[in-house]
Amino acid sequence: MPEPVETKSLPILIFDGDCGFCTTSARWLQRRLRSDVAVEPWQFTDLVAYGTTPQRATYEVIWADADGELYGGAQAFARWLIHTGGLWSVPGAALTLPPIRWLAAGVYRLIANNRQRMPGGTPACALPQPPKP
């Protein structure tokens, strides 16, 4: 994993900008949450500066907090809700607790693995398949 360097804008939510479903979802949430979080596609983000890789960014949405901690998938959304504060922090905190955390991770992975089938998704949204042995 690359070593994180000083970052420009934290916190940040990094998503897959090549995926129509991901882009629509991230922008929709950005408008609803109205927080100070940068919401950027990984394709236009210096991933090394945030201590992550393109491989991870294509697999899951990533939250990088002000301390440089990284959270992926459902936990990225949980951290965004917690950061936003107010009533949003309640579901965000709930998403960090077992068994809700486990359920959220499963639902996130189900959606991520099928994002090309989701509204706004296209065949280009499909996650890359691992090479066959």
Short mmCIF file of C-alpha atoms in Angstrom, two decimals:
data_model
loop_
_atom_site.label_atom_id
_atom_site.label_comp_id
_atom_site.label_asym_id
_atom_site.label_seq_id
_atom_site.Cartn_x
_atom_site.Cartn_y
_atom_site.Cartn_z
CA MET A 1 0.00 0.00 0.00
CA PRO A 2 1.37 3.45 -0.85
CA GLU A 3 2.51 5.62 2.03
CA PRO A 4 0.14 8.55 2.60
CA VAL A 5 1.57 12.00 2.06
CA GLU A 6 0.18 15.33 3.16
CA THR A 7 -3.30 15.64 1.73
CA LYS A 8 -4.96 18.68 0.25
CA SER A 9 -8.56 18.36 1.37
CA LEU A 10 -9.81 16.11 4.10
CA PRO A 11 -12.24 14.62 4.70
CA ILE A 12 -13.03 13.27 1.27
CA LEU A 13 -15.31 10.62 -0.20
CA ILE A 14 -13.72 8.96 -3.21
CA PHE A 15 -15.95 7.06 -5.64
CA ASP A 16 -15.76 5.46 -9.09
CA GLY A 17 -16.45 8.24 -11.59
CA ASP A 18 -16.69 5.76 -14.48
CA CYS A 19 -19.81 4.25 -12.94
CA GLY A 20 -23.05 6.07 -13.65
CA PHE A 21 -24.77 4.57 -10.61
CA CYS A 22 -21.87 5.53 -8.32
CA THR A 23 -21.68 9.07 -9.68
CA THR A 24 -25.43 9.62 -9.41
CA SER A 25 -25.53 8.19 -5.88
CA ALA A 26 -22.54 10.20 -4.65
CA ARG A 27 -23.86 13.47 -6.07
CA TRP A 28 -27.38 12.80 -4.73
CA LEU A 29 -26.01 12.21 -1.23
CA GLN A 30 -23.76 15.25 -1.51
CA ARG A 31 -26.80 17.45 -2.20
CA ARG A 32 -28.82 15.88 0.64
CA LEU A 33 -26.12 15.91 3.31
CA ARG A 34 -24.88 19.42 2.53
CA SER A 35 -21.65 18.88 4.41
CA ASP A 36 -18.15 20.25 3.89
CA VAL A 37 -16.92 16.93 2.49
CA ALA A 38 -15.14 16.79 -0.85
CA VAL A 39 -16.81 14.17 -3.04
CA GLU A 40 -14.52 13.25 -5.92
CA PRO A 41 -14.11 10.49 -8.49
CA TRP A 42 -10.97 8.46 -7.95
CA GLN A 43 -9.99 9.05 -11.57
CA PHE A 44 -9.34 12.73 -10.72
CA THR A 45 -7.92 12.21 -7.24
CA ASP A 46 -4.31 11.73 -6.15
CA LEU A 47 -4.92 8.36 -4.54
CA VAL A 48 -1.35 8.04 -3.29
CA ALA A 49 -1.85 11.26 -1.31
CA TYR A 50 -4.70 9.52 0.50
CA GLY A 51 -2.83 6.26 1.01
CA THR A 52 -4.88 4.11 -1.33
CA THR A 53 -4.78 2.53 -4.77
CA PRO A 54 -6.87 2.41 -7.96
CA GLN A 55 -7.57 -1.27 -7.22
CA ARG A 56 -9.25 -0.40 -3.93
CA ALA A 57 -11.04 2.61 -5.41
CA THR A 58 -12.64 0.47 -8.13
CA TYR A 59 -13.72 -2.09 -5.52
CA GLU A 60 -15.34 0.27 -3.00
CA VAL A 61 -16.11 3.86 -2.14
CA ILE A 62 -13.45 5.28 0.21
CA TRP A 63 -13.68 7.80 3.03
CA ALA A 64 -10.46 9.50 4.13
CA ASP A 65 -10.89 11.41 7.37
CA ALA A 66 -8.96 14.38 8.71
CA ASP A 67 -6.51 12.03 10.46
CA GLY A 68 -5.81 10.15 7.24
CA GLU A 69 -7.76 7.07 8.35
CA LEU A 70 -9.41 5.19 5.49
CA TYR A 71 -12.78 3.48 5.56
CA GLY A 72 -14.32 1.56 2.68
CA GLY A 73 -17.74 0.48 1.54
CA ALA A 74 -20.61 0.87 3.98
CA GLN A 75 -18.23 2.22 6.63
CA ALA A 76 -17.29 5.08 4.29
CA PHE A 77 -20.93 6.12 4.21
CA ALA A 78 -21.20 5.67 7.99
CA ARG A 79 -18.25 8.02 8.51
CA TRP A 80 -19.74 10.58 6.13
CA LEU A 81 -23.01 10.58 8.08
CA ILE A 82 -21.17 10.86 11.41
CA HIS A 83 -19.05 13.73 10.07
CA THR A 84 -22.14 15.56 8.82
CA GLY A 85 -23.49 15.60 12.35
CA GLY A 86 -26.95 16.41 13.61
CA LEU A 87 -29.55 13.73 13.05
CA TRP A 88 -27.37 12.20 10.30
CA SER A 89 -24.90 11.03 12.94
CA VAL A 90 -27.47 8.65 14.46
CA PRO A 91 -27.77 6.30 11.44
CA GLY A 92 -24.04 6.78 10.83
CA ALA A 93 -23.19 5.59 14.33
CA ALA A 94 -25.67 2.72 14.01
CA LEU A 95 -23.89 1.56 10.85
CA THR A 96 -20.68 1.09 12.86
CA LEU A 97 -22.23 -1.31 15.37
CA PRO A 98 -22.53 -5.08 14.99
CA PRO A 99 -24.81 -6.64 13.71
CA ILE A 100 -25.92 -3.58 11.69
CA ARG A 101 -22.33 -3.15 10.48
CA TRP A 102 -22.28 -6.72 9.14
CA LEU A 103 -25.63 -6.33 7.44
CA ALA A 104 -24.58 -3.00 5.91
CA ALA A 105 -21.36 -4.55 4.59
CA GLY A 106 -23.32 -7.36 2.95
CA VAL A 107 -25.84 -4.99 1.38
CA TYR A 108 -23.05 -2.70 0.18
CA ARG A 109 -21.19 -5.61 -1.45
CA LEU A 110 -24.39 -6.90 -3.09
CA ILE A 111 -25.05 -3.46 -4.60
CA ALA A 112 -21.40 -2.89 -5.58
CA ASN A 113 -21.17 -6.27 -7.28
CA ASN A 114 -24.33 -5.53 -9.26
CA ARG A 115 -23.98 -1.80 -9.85
CA GLN A 116 -24.17 -2.22 -13.61
CA ARG A 117 -27.74 -3.47 -13.08
CA MET A 118 -28.74 -0.56 -10.82
CA PRO A 119 -30.59 2.53 -12.10
CA GLY A 120 -28.09 4.67 -14.00
CA GLY A 121 -25.65 1.78 -14.24
CA THR A 122 -24.16 0.62 -17.52
CA PRO A 123 -22.01 -2.37 -18.52
CA ALA A 124 -18.98 -0.10 -17.91
CA CYS A 125 -19.98 -0.03 -14.22
CA ALA A 126 -19.25 -3.74 -13.73
CA LEU A 127 -16.36 -4.48 -11.42
CA PRO A 128 -13.33 -5.98 -13.13
CA GLN A 129 -13.30 -9.76 -12.93
CA PRO A 130 -10.27 -11.45 -11.37
CA PRO A 131 -8.02 -13.23 -13.86
CA LYS A 132 -8.81 -16.91 -14.35
CA PRO A 133 -6.06 -19.35 -13.36
#
